Amino acid sequence: MRSPQSRNGGDTLSPPPPPPRNNNFPPSPHDIRFHSTLSVHKLKRFNSLILVFRIATFVFCLSSFVFMLTNSRSSPPHWFDFDSFRFVLAANGIVSVYSLVEMVVAVWEITTGATLFPEVYQVWFDFGHDQVFTYMLLAANVAGSTFVKTLKGTDTCTVTSAFCVQSAISVALGFAGFLFIALSTAMSGFRVVCFMLNGTRFHL
Amino acid sequence: MRSPQSRNGGDTLSPPPPPPRNNNFPPSPHDIRFHSTLSVHKLKRFNSLILVFRIATFVFCLSSFVFMLTNSRSSPPHWFDFDSFRFVLAANGIVSVYSLVEMVVAVWEITTGATLFPEVYQVWFDFGHDQVFTYMLLAANVAGSTFVKTLKGTDTCTVTSAFCVQSAISVALGFAGFLFIALSTAMSGFRVVCFMLNGTRFHL
């Protein structure tokens, strides 16, 4: 864990933890190759996990978006009559598109081994957007669920209960999306700190 | 930034970034002393900044708590009649207490130079609680603000407008608290990753 290693840009190499610090300096070419392979392998696993989270976020947020969008019949109420539901639709739509872009980025990185944009922009772009969108998605879904709860005591829900049920499902799917984008944020945050400390996103 | 340094437990030392990696190994005692002093100094500044954020969080959340708690007169409505306002009160109260504890922890670390609990527990305790409480506080305040907005169209706010205004102020103060606990989370997250990578919270 203490041996930062890099392929593009970083230039530090530290010895593995168990032996005392200066025993194997300078490292042999074999050491470098071994560390490098291990590092690439670990990064690939890390990126694959991020990709899984991105796919889950995309699926849940898109479902939430579709559920809310189709929550409108010939007669009122419609989803666009309520601010909170508009917020739910917008937030889930934005996060769906963002997740789709990030899925492409993750697949690109797994297949080519390099980031799509320069590394410094990529790690900050990912983390910055993840963080903001996580808070936005949570806020939207909480607003939606508070409003669904308020609606439940009113005529809107007694007359057209399907409207309220569909809204509740949309919000629940949005919360599932929030769970996965929060996990992605933790991982992209880890990459940012790796980059700040070691000058590379490789964390080995 | 690339030279992890430690006082208690960590044992790695890397050279400073500008010269090539192996030029100054083994480091002279002067190098070690210089790095160590710089590291302690940087950590102190880092902890002071966290302390400022903790104080701000405490002040805003406590104010929010007090505003909501006193939002009850002899006649209805009372804050405890509404779920969302109970949530706002509870979340801000919990975060106030937590911030107070974390202020003590931060002052302890700045004065003694060591963490209150063992380092591994301390960094994970701080980050874990920060993260959960950040989401909780955001959720509570969004729920509160959505409900205040819903109330505005009803008799409750036309008859007793002071109730709605005071609720809105409480929620706004809670959002300010959220801003500062989110900043604390970013910093404690940084410490966790430092610890995972270097075996110490020192980030130099």
PDB file of C-alpha atoms in Angstrom, chain A residues 54 98 101-102 104-106 108-109 114-130 188 191-192 195 201:
ATOM      1  CA  ARG A  54     -21.960   3.721 -12.688  1.00  0.00           C
ATOM      2  CA  TYR A  98     -23.799  11.953 -16.388  1.00  0.00           C
ATOM      3  CA  VAL A 101     -20.819   9.615 -19.893  1.00  0.00           C
ATOM      4  CA  GLU A 102     -18.887   8.222 -16.924  1.00  0.00           C
ATOM      5  CA  VAL A 104     -17.938   5.488 -21.420  1.00  0.00           C
ATOM      6  CA  VAL A 105     -15.010   7.071 -19.554  1.00  0.00           C
ATOM      7  CA  ALA A 106     -14.631   3.998 -17.317  1.00  0.00           C
ATOM      8  CA  TRP A 108     -12.230   3.661 -22.111  1.00  0.00           C
ATOM      9  CA  GLU A 109      -9.878   3.583 -19.124  1.00  0.00           C
ATOM     10  CA  ALA A 114      -5.226   5.666 -19.955  1.00  0.00           C
ATOM     11  CA  THR A 115      -7.697   8.346 -18.936  1.00  0.00           C
ATOM     12  CA  LEU A 116      -9.855   9.985 -21.622  1.00  0.00           C
ATOM     13  CA  PHE A 117      -8.807  13.512 -20.592  1.00  0.00           C
ATOM     14  CA  PRO A 118      -5.442  14.399 -19.012  1.00  0.00           C
ATOM     15  CA  GLU A 119      -5.210  12.642 -15.652  1.00  0.00           C
ATOM     16  CA  VAL A 120      -5.376  15.757 -13.471  1.00  0.00           C
ATOM     17  CA  TYR A 121      -8.564  17.008 -15.141  1.00  0.00           C
ATOM     18  CA  GLN A 122     -10.110  13.553 -15.213  1.00  0.00           C
ATOM     19  CA  VAL A 123      -9.774  12.793 -11.497  1.00  0.00           C
ATOM     20  CA  TRP A 124     -11.026  16.242 -10.446  1.00  0.00           C
ATOM     21  CA  PHE A 125     -13.840  16.231 -13.036  1.00  0.00           C
ATOM     22  CA  ASP A 126     -15.073  12.857 -11.809  1.00  0.00           C
ATOM     23  CA  PHE A 127     -14.881  13.673  -8.113  1.00  0.00           C
ATOM     24  CA  GLY A 128     -16.309  17.202  -8.420  1.00  0.00           C
ATOM     25  CA  HIS A 129     -19.307  16.103 -10.440  1.00  0.00           C
ATOM     26  CA  ASP A 130     -19.886  12.999  -8.335  1.00  0.00           C
ATOM     27  CA  SER A 188     -13.432   8.925  -7.121  1.00  0.00           C
ATOM     28  CA  ARG A 191      -8.469   8.614  -6.656  1.00  0.00           C
ATOM     29  CA  VAL A 192      -8.231  12.381  -6.160  1.00  0.00           C
ATOM     30  CA  PHE A 195      -3.356  11.874  -7.259  1.00  0.00           C
ATOM     31  CA  ARG A 201      -4.193   7.897  -9.687  1.00  0.00           C
TER      32      ARG A 201
END
